[in-house]
Tab-separated table of C-alpha atoms and ligand atoms in Angstrom:
chain	number	residue	atom	x	y	z
Y	1	MET	CA	161.070	119.997	-75.765
Y	2	SER	CA	162.964	123.441	-77.005
Y	3	PHE	CA	164.902	126.514	-75.154
Y	4	GLN	CA	162.433	127.920	-77.671
Y	5	THR	CA	159.174	126.276	-76.457
Y	6	LEU	CA	160.536	127.766	-72.916
Y	7	GLY	CA	159.896	131.021	-73.851
Y	8	LEU	CA	163.211	132.887	-73.138
Y	9	LYS	CA	164.285	136.186	-74.680
Y	10	PRO	CA	166.100	135.824	-77.983
Y	11	GLU	CA	169.115	137.195	-76.462
Y	12	LEU	CA	169.408	134.136	-74.425
Y	13	LEU	CA	168.102	131.819	-76.981
Y	14	ARG	CA	171.575	133.398	-78.394
Y	15	ALA	CA	173.582	132.243	-75.626
Y	16	ILE	CA	172.902	128.470	-75.534
Y	17	ALA	CA	172.987	128.690	-79.423
Y	18	ASP	CA	176.519	129.555	-78.749
Y	19	SER	CA	177.555	126.504	-75.048
Y	20	GLY	CA	176.407	123.781	-77.883
Y	21	TYR	CA	173.094	122.906	-75.933
Y	22	GLU	CA	170.256	121.629	-77.839
Y	23	THR	CA	167.922	120.663	-74.965
Y	24	PRO	CA	166.816	121.955	-72.469
Y	25	THR	CA	167.369	119.086	-69.539
Y	26	PRO	CA	164.688	118.316	-66.987
Y	27	VAL	CA	165.133	120.388	-64.337
Y	28	GLN	CA	165.745	123.884	-66.859
Y	29	ALA	CA	161.995	122.206	-69.159
Y	30	ARG	CA	160.505	122.381	-65.368
Y	31	ALA	CA	162.286	125.343	-63.070
Y	32	ILE	CA	162.979	128.028	-65.763
Y	33	PRO	CA	159.126	128.634	-66.960
Y	34	GLU	CA	157.562	128.809	-63.151
Y	35	VAL	CA	160.797	130.950	-62.530
Y	36	LEU	CA	159.401	133.155	-65.787
Y	37	ALA	CA	156.157	133.109	-64.056
Y	38	GLY	CA	157.723	134.511	-60.615
Y	39	ARG	CA	156.717	131.839	-58.953
Y	40	ASP	CA	159.067	130.175	-55.826
Y	41	LEU	CA	160.385	127.025	-56.401
Y	42	LEU	CA	161.394	123.909	-54.070
Y	43	ALA	CA	164.256	121.816	-56.750
Y	44	GLY	CA	165.331	118.779	-55.549
Y	45	ALA	CA	167.966	118.379	-57.709
Y	46	GLN	CA	172.067	118.369	-57.870
Y	47	THR	CA	174.760	119.085	-59.357
Y	48	GLY	CA	175.287	117.236	-63.155
Y	49	THR	CA	171.224	118.249	-63.537
Y	50	GLY	CA	171.909	121.187	-65.883
Y	51	LYS	CA	169.800	122.952	-62.812
Y	52	THR	CA	172.896	126.575	-62.901
Y	53	ALA	CA	171.162	127.885	-65.785
Y	54	GLY	CA	166.992	126.611	-64.638
Y	55	PHE	CA	167.920	128.935	-62.418
Y	56	ILE	CA	170.111	131.974	-64.667
Y	57	LEU	CA	168.914	131.936	-67.220
Y	58	PRO	CA	165.389	132.914	-66.029
Y	59	ILE	CA	166.315	135.298	-64.012
Y	60	LEU	CA	168.852	137.021	-66.424
Y	61	GLN	CA	165.390	137.419	-68.662
Y	62	LEU	CA	163.408	138.933	-65.247
Y	63	LEU	CA	165.461	141.619	-64.831
Y	64	GLY	CA	165.756	142.503	-68.490
Y	65	THR	CA	161.758	142.903	-68.269
Y	66	PRO	CA	160.131	146.070	-67.468
Y	67	LYS	CA	157.606	145.371	-64.742
Y	68	SER	CA	153.862	145.370	-66.383
Y	69	GLY	CA	151.945	147.898	-64.991
Y	70	THR	CA	154.905	150.364	-64.349
Y	71	GLY	CA	155.933	151.263	-66.886
Y	72	GLU	CA	159.682	150.944	-65.145
Y	73	ALA	CA	162.666	150.411	-67.421
Y	74	PRO	CA	164.743	147.568	-66.308
Y	75	ALA	CA	168.020	148.710	-64.208
Y	76	ALA	CA	170.379	146.924	-66.321
Y	77	ALA	CA	169.270	149.450	-69.299
Y	78	GLY	CA	171.593	152.242	-69.070
Y	79	ARG	CA	174.941	151.260	-67.519
Y	80	SER	CA	175.690	154.316	-66.229
Y	81	GLY	CA	175.404	154.960	-62.262
Y	82	SER	CA	175.671	152.849	-59.746
Y	83	ARG	CA	172.540	149.928	-58.686
Y	84	ALA	CA	172.521	147.270	-55.905
Y	85	PRO	CA	171.912	143.506	-57.843
Y	86	ARG	CA	168.283	142.512	-57.735
Y	87	ALA	CA	169.142	138.996	-57.607
Y	88	LEU	CA	171.350	137.127	-54.876
Y	89	VAL	CA	172.372	133.500	-55.627
Y	90	LEU	CA	174.300	132.117	-51.819
Y	91	VAL	CA	176.199	129.853	-52.444
Y	92	PRO	CA	178.063	126.860	-49.984
Y	93	THR	CA	181.611	127.332	-51.817
Y	94	ARG	CA	183.370	129.295	-53.715
Y	95	GLU	CA	184.086	126.971	-56.565
Y	96	LEU	CA	180.578	126.922	-56.706
Y	97	ALA	CA	180.369	130.157	-56.441
Y	98	ALA	CA	182.885	131.468	-59.442
Y	99	GLN	CA	181.104	128.666	-61.466
Y	100	VAL	CA	177.089	129.330	-60.679
Y	101	ALA	CA	179.125	133.292	-61.639
Y	102	GLU	CA	181.101	132.070	-64.760
Y	103	SER	CA	177.707	130.414	-66.282
Y	104	ALA	CA	175.685	133.618	-65.325
Y	105	ARG	CA	178.268	135.824	-67.213
Y	106	ILE	CA	178.019	132.997	-69.841
Y	107	TYR	CA	174.425	133.031	-70.443
Y	108	GLY	CA	174.136	137.126	-70.165
Y	109	ARG	CA	176.725	137.876	-71.930
Y	110	TYR	CA	174.113	139.384	-75.292
Y	111	THR	CA	172.066	141.377	-72.192
Y	112	PRO	CA	173.668	144.527	-70.316
Y	113	MET	CA	173.586	142.506	-67.005
Y	114	ALA	CA	176.301	142.803	-65.020
Y	115	VAL	CA	177.786	140.223	-62.562
Y	116	THR	CA	179.584	140.207	-59.055
Y	117	VAL	CA	181.424	137.578	-56.828
Y	118	VAL	CA	181.198	137.354	-54.050
Y	119	PHE	CA	183.061	134.592	-51.444
Y	120	GLY	CA	186.029	134.322	-48.896
Y	121	GLY	CA	189.613	133.835	-49.804
Y	122	VAL	CA	190.376	136.656	-52.430
Y	123	GLY	CA	190.303	140.026	-51.214
Y	124	PHE	CA	188.161	142.441	-50.620
Y	125	ASN	CA	188.297	145.318	-52.368
Y	126	PRO	CA	188.187	144.412	-55.518
Y	127	GLN	CA	184.680	143.128	-54.846
Y	128	ALA	CA	183.514	146.339	-52.563
Y	129	GLU	CA	184.830	148.327	-56.401
Y	130	SER	CA	182.100	145.803	-58.086
Y	131	LEU	CA	179.934	146.240	-56.194
Y	132	ARG	CA	180.284	150.214	-56.223
Y	133	ARG	CA	180.223	150.489	-59.572
Y	134	GLY	CA	177.330	148.765	-59.714
Y	135	THR	CA	175.550	145.322	-60.463
Y	136	ASP	CA	172.850	143.227	-60.929
Y	137	ILE	CA	173.178	139.541	-60.288
Y	138	VAL	CA	175.653	138.674	-56.996
Y	139	VAL	CA	176.372	134.924	-56.368
Y	140	ALA	CA	177.991	134.788	-52.615
Y	141	THR	CA	178.677	132.390	-50.196
Y	142	PRO	CA	177.054	133.986	-46.980
Y	143	GLY	CA	180.608	134.578	-44.655
Y	144	ARG	CA	181.961	137.570	-46.419
Y	145	LEU	CA	178.654	138.507	-47.913
Y	146	LEU	CA	177.887	139.619	-44.749
Y	147	ASP	CA	181.478	140.939	-44.069
Y	148	HIS	CA	180.157	143.174	-47.502
Y	149	VAL	CA	177.030	143.875	-45.594
Y	150	GLN	CA	178.737	144.457	-42.414
Y	151	GLN	CA	181.623	147.419	-44.626
Y	152	ARG	CA	178.242	148.779	-45.580
Y	153	THR	CA	179.883	147.293	-49.355
Y	154	ILE	CA	176.659	145.980	-50.569
Y	155	ASP	CA	173.413	147.373	-50.189
Y	156	LEU	CA	170.713	143.636	-50.501
Y	157	SER	CA	167.574	147.093	-50.110
Y	158	LYS	CA	166.613	145.889	-53.770
Y	159	ILE	CA	166.295	142.154	-53.907
Y	160	GLU	CA	163.418	140.828	-55.804
Y	161	ILE	CA	164.659	137.038	-56.335
Y	162	LEU	CA	166.860	135.147	-54.150
Y	163	VAL	CA	168.421	132.005	-54.915
Y	164	LEU	CA	169.535	129.250	-52.224
Y	165	ASP	CA	171.997	126.326	-54.188
Y	166	GLU	CA	172.728	123.375	-52.473
Y	167	ALA	CA	170.613	124.565	-49.296
Y	168	ASP	CA	171.801	120.987	-47.979
Y	169	ARG	CA	174.982	121.383	-47.693
Y	170	MET	CA	174.510	125.009	-46.422
Y	171	LEU	CA	173.087	123.608	-43.661
Y	172	ASP	CA	175.533	121.023	-43.202
Y	173	MET	CA	178.578	123.637	-43.733
Y	174	GLY	CA	176.560	125.023	-40.333
Y	175	PHE	CA	175.316	129.013	-42.049
Y	176	ILE	CA	172.233	128.268	-40.913
Y	177	HIS	CA	172.626	131.365	-38.457
Y	178	ASP	CA	174.628	133.264	-41.153
Y	179	ILE	CA	171.515	131.985	-44.053
Y	180	LYS	CA	168.453	133.441	-41.195
Y	181	ARG	CA	170.708	136.868	-41.043
Y	182	ILE	CA	170.497	137.753	-44.790
Y	183	LEU	CA	167.027	136.860	-45.269
Y	184	ARG	CA	166.201	139.853	-42.613
Y	185	LEU	CA	168.331	142.154	-44.852
Y	186	LEU	CA	166.211	141.458	-47.502
Y	187	PRO	CA	162.819	143.221	-48.622
Y	188	ALA	CA	160.145	141.082	-48.022
Y	189	ARG	CA	158.639	141.205	-51.086
Y	190	ARG	CA	160.995	138.684	-52.928
Y	191	GLN	CA	160.944	135.540	-54.848
Y	192	ASN	CA	162.803	132.938	-53.451
Y	193	LEU	CA	164.469	129.628	-55.071
Y	194	MET	CA	166.039	126.885	-53.925
Y	195	PHE	CA	167.869	124.253	-55.164
Y	196	SER	CA	169.209	121.097	-52.443
Y	197	ALA	CA	170.094	117.360	-53.560
Y	198	THR	CA	168.737	116.002	-50.097
Y	199	TYR	CA	165.886	116.311	-48.646
Y	200	SER	CA	165.729	116.607	-44.552
Y	201	GLU	CA	163.366	117.888	-41.748
Y	202	ASP	CA	166.103	121.068	-41.932
Y	203	ILE	CA	166.481	121.847	-44.983
Y	204	ARG	CA	161.839	121.267	-45.280
Y	205	ALA	CA	161.685	123.362	-41.963
Y	206	LEU	CA	163.548	126.162	-43.644
Y	207	ALA	CA	161.706	125.584	-46.974
Y	208	SER	CA	159.092	126.265	-45.223
Y	209	ALA	CA	159.358	129.651	-42.945
Y	210	PHE	CA	160.630	131.637	-46.636
Y	211	LEU	CA	159.215	129.784	-50.024
Y	212	HIS	CA	155.721	131.416	-50.208
Y	213	GLN	CA	153.520	128.729	-52.009
Y	214	PRO	CA	155.989	126.393	-53.748
Y	215	VAL	CA	156.498	125.011	-56.503
Y	216	ASN	CA	157.862	121.984	-56.356
Y	217	ILE	CA	160.567	119.816	-58.511
Y	218	GLU	CA	162.706	115.868	-58.129
Y	219	VAL	CA	164.401	115.750	-61.111
Y	220	ALA	CA	166.041	111.467	-61.127
Y	221	ARG	CA	169.119	111.709	-58.735
Y	222	ARG	CA	172.067	110.515	-59.889
Y	223	ASN	CA	172.651	107.773	-58.114
Y	224	ALA	CA	171.099	104.280	-59.258
Y	225	ALA	CA	169.237	106.338	-61.860
Y	226	VAL	CA	173.036	106.772	-63.596
Y	227	ASP	CA	173.237	103.113	-64.820
Y	228	SER	CA	176.180	104.826	-66.932
Y	229	VAL	CA	178.210	105.240	-63.508
Y	230	THR	CA	179.611	101.811	-62.835
Y	231	GLN	CA	180.012	101.301	-58.627
Y	232	LEU	CA	182.547	99.244	-57.217
Y	233	ALA	CA	183.767	97.934	-53.526
Y	234	HIS	CA	187.324	97.263	-52.911
Y	235	GLU	CA	187.098	95.073	-49.336
Y	236	VAL	CA	191.531	96.131	-48.521
Y	237	ARG	CA	193.813	96.535	-45.323
Y	238	LYS	CA	193.820	100.190	-44.159
Y	239	GLU	CA	197.170	99.856	-44.675
Y	240	ASP	CA	197.502	98.514	-47.974
Y	241	LYS	CA	194.854	101.387	-49.642
Y	242	ARG	CA	197.983	103.559	-50.616
Y	243	ARG	CA	199.241	100.953	-52.737
Y	244	LEU	CA	196.411	99.601	-54.352
Y	245	LEU	CA	195.340	103.518	-55.196
Y	246	SER	CA	198.724	103.987	-56.879
Y	247	HIS	CA	198.784	100.606	-59.008
Y	248	LEU	CA	195.469	101.478	-60.401
Y	249	ILE	CA	195.665	104.820	-61.183
Y	250	ARG	CA	198.731	103.958	-62.597
Y	251	THR	CA	197.660	100.371	-64.500
Y	252	SER	CA	193.636	101.194	-65.284
Y	253	ASP	CA	193.249	103.280	-68.230
Y	254	TRP	CA	191.395	105.800	-66.636
Y	255	GLY	CA	193.773	108.701	-67.452
Y	256	GLN	CA	192.517	111.236	-64.264
Y	257	VAL	CA	190.418	110.542	-61.597
Y	258	LEU	CA	189.136	112.706	-58.090
Y	259	VAL	CA	189.589	110.815	-55.280
Y	260	PHE	CA	188.470	111.685	-51.951
Y	261	THR	CA	189.327	111.159	-48.318
Y	262	ARG	CA	187.939	112.813	-45.920
Y	263	THR	CA	189.853	115.280	-43.965
Y	264	LYS	CA	192.270	117.869	-45.127
Y	265	HIS	CA	194.844	115.826	-44.059
Y	266	GLY	CA	194.851	113.032	-45.310
Y	267	ALA	CA	194.164	114.551	-48.506
Y	268	ASN	CA	198.003	116.883	-48.145
Y	269	ARG	CA	199.354	113.169	-47.176
Y	270	LEU	CA	197.477	111.401	-50.249
Y	271	THR	CA	198.627	113.872	-52.697
Y	272	ARG	CA	202.254	113.975	-51.163
Y	273	GLN	CA	202.355	109.819	-51.064
Y	274	LEU	CA	201.123	109.844	-54.209
Y	275	GLU	CA	204.166	112.172	-55.684
Y	276	ASP	CA	206.696	109.450	-54.736
Y	277	ASP	CA	204.679	107.342	-56.702
Y	278	GLY	CA	205.708	109.258	-59.551
Y	279	ILE	CA	201.859	109.344	-59.739
Y	280	VAL	CA	201.078	114.142	-60.411
Y	281	ALA	CA	199.195	114.698	-58.255
Y	282	ALA	CA	197.518	118.245	-56.153
Y	283	ALA	CA	195.007	118.532	-53.246
Y	284	ILE	CA	191.629	120.951	-52.821
Y	285	HIS	CA	190.696	121.016	-49.681
Y	286	GLY	CA	189.624	124.599	-47.172
Y	287	ASN	CA	193.243	125.401	-45.638
Y	288	LYS	CA	194.210	125.644	-48.543
Y	289	SER	CA	193.808	128.985	-50.518
Y	290	GLN	CA	192.304	129.528	-53.365
Y	291	SER	CA	194.395	130.359	-55.510
Y	292	ALA	CA	196.251	127.371	-55.091
Y	293	ARG	CA	192.159	125.293	-55.286
Y	294	THR	CA	192.168	127.886	-58.091
Y	295	ARG	CA	195.260	126.061	-59.742
Y	296	ALA	CA	194.923	122.996	-58.484
Y	297	LEU	CA	190.945	122.144	-60.906
Y	298	ASP	CA	192.474	124.775	-64.092
Y	299	ASP	CA	195.578	121.811	-63.936
Y	300	PHE	CA	192.762	119.187	-63.562
Y	301	LYS	CA	190.849	120.416	-66.539
Y	302	GLN	CA	193.244	120.531	-68.367
Y	303	GLY	CA	195.190	117.467	-68.027
Y	304	LYS	CA	198.039	118.552	-66.676
Y	305	LEU	CA	197.927	116.627	-63.146
Y	306	THR	CA	196.768	112.262	-63.015
Y	307	ALA	CA	194.797	113.053	-60.170
Y	308	LEU	CA	193.448	116.166	-57.479
Y	309	VAL	CA	192.777	114.196	-54.579
Y	310	ALA	CA	190.018	116.134	-52.862
Y	311	THR	CA	188.036	116.458	-49.246
Y	312	GLU	CA	183.588	116.140	-49.836
Y	313	VAL	CA	183.416	120.612	-49.492
Y	314	ALA	CA	186.232	120.989	-51.954
Y	315	SER	CA	184.577	119.359	-53.833
Y	316	ARG	CA	180.902	120.393	-54.115
Y	317	GLY	CA	180.040	121.964	-57.083
Y	318	LEU	CA	182.538	121.012	-59.409
Y	319	ASP	CA	181.617	121.475	-62.070
Y	320	ILE	CA	184.475	118.357	-64.083
Y	321	ASP	CA	182.485	117.039	-67.496
Y	322	GLN	CA	184.304	113.585	-68.498
Y	323	LEU	CA	185.425	112.260	-65.254
Y	324	PRO	CA	186.176	108.894	-66.470
Y	325	CYS	CA	186.973	107.936	-62.937
Y	326	VAL	CA	186.022	108.874	-58.731
Y	327	ILE	CA	187.611	107.744	-56.122
Y	328	ASN	CA	186.561	106.951	-52.315
Y	329	TYR	CA	189.957	106.360	-50.388
Y	330	GLU	CA	187.635	106.435	-48.109
Y	331	LEU	CA	184.324	106.252	-48.105
Y	332	PRO	CA	182.801	109.444	-46.071
Y	333	ASN	CA	180.317	109.919	-43.007
Y	334	VAL	CA	176.623	110.724	-44.402
Y	335	PRO	CA	175.984	108.403	-47.567
Y	336	GLU	CA	174.187	110.346	-49.284
Y	337	ASP	CA	178.064	112.328	-49.921
Y	338	TYR	CA	178.491	109.016	-51.381
Y	339	VAL	CA	175.864	109.566	-54.091
Y	340	HIS	CA	177.796	113.110	-54.800
Y	341	ARG	CA	180.722	112.117	-55.130
Y	342	ILE	CA	180.025	110.095	-57.979
Y	343	GLY	CA	178.110	111.616	-59.644
Y	344	ARG	CA	180.687	112.996	-60.711
Y	345	THR	CA	181.625	111.079	-63.288
Y	346	GLY	CA	179.215	109.326	-65.880
Y	347	ARG	CA	178.094	112.469	-66.725
Y	348	ALA	CA	176.847	113.646	-70.490
Y	349	GLY	CA	176.175	109.895	-70.945
Y	350	ALA	CA	179.885	109.014	-70.847
Y	351	SER	CA	181.017	106.081	-68.868
Y	352	GLY	CA	182.332	106.552	-65.670
Y	353	VAL	CA	183.483	103.714	-63.285
Y	354	ALA	CA	182.681	105.376	-58.881
Y	355	VAL	CA	185.870	102.648	-56.953
Y	356	SER	CA	185.238	102.733	-52.984
Y	357	LEU	CA	188.310	101.216	-50.653
Y	358	VAL	CA	186.956	100.213	-48.150
Y	359	SER	CA	188.625	98.764	-45.014
Y	360	ALA	CA	186.894	97.029	-41.963
Y	361	ASP	CA	186.359	99.967	-39.212
Y	362	GLU	CA	183.909	101.511	-42.510
Y	363	ARG	CA	181.478	98.410	-43.505
Y	364	THR	CA	179.055	101.330	-41.485
Y	365	GLN	CA	179.625	103.503	-44.122
Y	366	LEU	CA	179.060	100.744	-46.598
Y	367	LYS	CA	175.738	99.306	-45.084
Y	368	ASP	CA	174.502	102.790	-44.569
Y	369	ILE	CA	175.517	103.553	-48.707
Y	370	GLU	CA	174.639	100.355	-49.646
Y	371	ARG	CA	171.411	100.963	-48.244
Y	372	LEU	CA	170.543	104.465	-49.669
Y	373	LEU	CA	171.180	102.839	-53.477
Y	374	GLY	CA	168.108	99.927	-52.461
Y	375	ARG	CA	171.435	97.270	-53.882
Y	376	PRO	CA	175.070	96.142	-52.464
Y	377	LEU	CA	177.895	97.384	-54.432
Y	378	LEU	CA	180.286	95.460	-56.220
Y	379	ARG	CA	183.050	93.827	-54.978
Y	380	ALA	CA	186.548	93.486	-57.541
Y	381	GLN	CA	188.321	91.006	-57.008
Y	382	LEU	CA	192.232	92.887	-55.144
Y	383	PRO	CA	194.669	93.289	-58.019
Y	384	LYS	CA	197.944	91.827	-57.186
Y	385	ILE	CA	199.665	95.555	-56.439
Y	386	SER	CA	202.295	96.383	-59.017
Y	387	GLU	CA	205.724	98.472	-56.622
Y	388	PRO	CA	205.923	102.285	-58.322
Y	389	PRO	CA	208.095	101.255	-61.421
Y	390	VAL	CA	211.645	103.646	-60.036
Y	391	ARG	CA	211.081	107.090	-60.604
Y	392	PRO	CA	212.801	108.631	-63.729
Y	393	GLY	CA	212.435	111.654	-62.723
Y	394	ARG	CA	208.934	113.371	-63.316
Y	395	PRO	CA	205.878	111.685	-61.352
Y	396	VAL	CA	203.556	110.652	-64.642
Y	397	GLN	CA	201.287	112.703	-66.144
Y	398	ALA	CA	197.425	112.464	-67.366
Y	399	GLU	CA	196.789	111.277	-70.569
Y	400	ARG	CA	199.196	108.821	-70.980
Y	401	SER	CA	197.720	105.955	-71.644
Y	402	GLY	CA	199.682	104.627	-74.351
Y	403	GLU	CA	202.300	103.716	-71.531
Y	404	ALA	CA	203.414	100.265	-71.288
Y	405	ARG	CA	201.892	99.080	-68.069
Y	406	PRO	CA	204.279	97.450	-65.510
Y	407	GLN	CA	204.972	94.371	-65.773
Y	408	GLN	CA	205.028	91.580	-63.539
Y	409	PRO	CA	202.500	92.438	-60.532
Y	410	GLN	CA	203.747	90.981	-57.552
Y	411	ARG	CA	201.438	89.303	-54.919
Y	412	GLN	CA	201.259	91.526	-51.667
Y	413	GLY	CA	199.735	89.498	-49.617
Y	414	GLN	CA	196.170	90.614	-51.119
Y	415	ARG	CA	193.176	88.740	-50.763
Y	416	SER	CA	193.402	87.145	-54.622
Y	417	GLY	CA	191.327	84.157	-56.192
Y	418	GLN	CA	188.248	84.996	-55.374
Y	419	GLY	CA	187.222	83.634	-59.096
Y	420	GLN	CA	183.813	84.607	-60.041
Y	421	ARG	CA	184.460	88.356	-59.580
Y	422	GLN	CA	186.572	90.060	-62.323
Y	423	ASN	CA	188.059	93.531	-63.318
Y	424	HIS	CA	185.737	95.763	-64.448
Y	425	TYR	CA	188.304	98.282	-64.748
Y	426	ARG	CA	188.735	98.330	-69.094
Y	427	GLY	CA	187.722	100.338	-70.957
Y	428	HIS	CA	186.041	103.187	-69.344
Y	429	ARG	CA	187.646	105.586	-70.524
Y	430	SER	CA	184.825	106.152	-73.546
Y	431	GLY	CA	187.344	108.030	-76.224
Y	432	ALA	CA	186.688	111.967	-73.814
Y	433	THR	CA	188.658	111.839	-70.321
Y	434	ARG	CA	189.617	115.785	-71.201
Y	435	ALA	CA	187.781	117.967	-68.854
Y	436	ARG	CA	186.433	120.512	-69.861
Y	437	SER	CA	187.490	123.806	-68.639
Y	438	GLY	CA	184.965	125.921	-69.420
K	1	LIG	P1	174.891	121.772	-63.137
K	1	LIG	O1	174.242	120.595	-62.661
K	1	LIG	O2	174.525	123.415	-63.208
K	1	LIG	O3	176.003	121.962	-62.573
K	1	LIG	O4	174.954	121.645	-64.499
K	1	LIG	C1	176.353	121.181	-65.926
K	1	LIG	C2	176.360	120.719	-66.329
K	1	LIG	O5	175.482	120.770	-67.137
K	1	LIG	C3	177.648	122.207	-66.818
K	1	LIG	O6	178.432	121.462	-67.311
K	1	LIG	C4	176.406	123.165	-68.151
K	1	LIG	O7	177.555	123.438	-68.846
K	1	LIG	C5	176.453	121.248	-68.886
K	1	LIG	N1	174.643	122.152	-69.266
K	1	LIG	C6	173.844	122.898	-68.561
K	1	LIG	N2	172.701	122.813	-69.174
K	1	LIG	C7	172.829	122.216	-69.957
K	1	LIG	C8	171.872	121.452	-72.151
K	1	LIG	N3	170.754	121.943	-71.794
K	1	LIG	N4	172.692	120.753	-72.180
K	1	LIG	C9	173.844	119.732	-72.550
K	1	LIG	N5	174.276	120.375	-71.418
K	1	LIG	C10	173.902	121.303	-70.674
């Protein structure tokens, strides 16, 4: 299977070739022809499957193709004059909005299509100005989009294609009323695409309410199917978690870690503690300004940070390739979130490790996760925890595998001596740990 056989136009094939992709991913192979044929779509696919290109590529093609029978020229053919957007992509988070818009610009670079991204936490006027100049594709979070509707800075009357990306997450985040309001503002005749990693009752209800005889596509989830991710659990006392984490970061050869906490406050506190332990870290969560979030993510992608501490919501859709290690400092309450979290590592055939620090009060969450996975997580032996070295003035940076490991590991009253348990931490860097900065 090649991109050529999917029926994409040369200008899109050229952009795909620039990106270095040779073969369509399963979701792309199935979604692209259906979207090109004008069908509605319900796709079970999460971040990491290539779903973004799966909808953006055919949308770029459809918007650039005159409608059959009408002889109408594509709206984007001439850039003069303002034009209302014809495709709307709704996403739950700012990060995902920025990434989807970036993908649309990359894949559409040889087409005349213009893309506008609309999300909160940044200035309203530049977005309004971009909309006023005329655009073809709007990628938006629901709240800010409705602000533009209210201010009459966007015209949704020409929307032909609607995408709900990460629909399950949008419902989790309470966007259902916003989504319904937006749906009412769109022309009734349109093509609808919905992507969701999970299928709850609410998702099914939403799908049946607005999709018209959709094609169903289900691609392998990134849980049990991802054999390249070694999943481990440490049973550890709550008060020992932080020292264990610092120890693991210092002594394992991961290079960089994405650490999940349950709360924003917890993310801030842990980040400070890691810095105190000499580890370069930053937090990313909903209370941070957009510029702080973008900076932290960029620093992480460029290898300037060893640890990025994230809450579930802020991490949604983070596109970080070849991340060697994801750590669940606290287990998520929703077992599916565990799958999303660990899906950040072991991508594109690289090996990865997902480590969960489980305290006694998290046993229920652990059981739920194991039920979802259909198997127990491997229990890892607790290492003897060494104290952080005396701070040399600067925290430890990423990409420091040549550095001497802390000597004299010191027992800290942890359980050990479970002889059959092994240390699984070596050899997971698989060469490239640098995050892709695209
Ligand atoms: P997504 O699931 O859309 O977030 O995409 C996950 C990652 O896969 C992104 O970094 C894309 O750049 C990459 N990707 C998308 N399509 C392909 C492809 N056909 N081959 C290789 N990588 C791809």
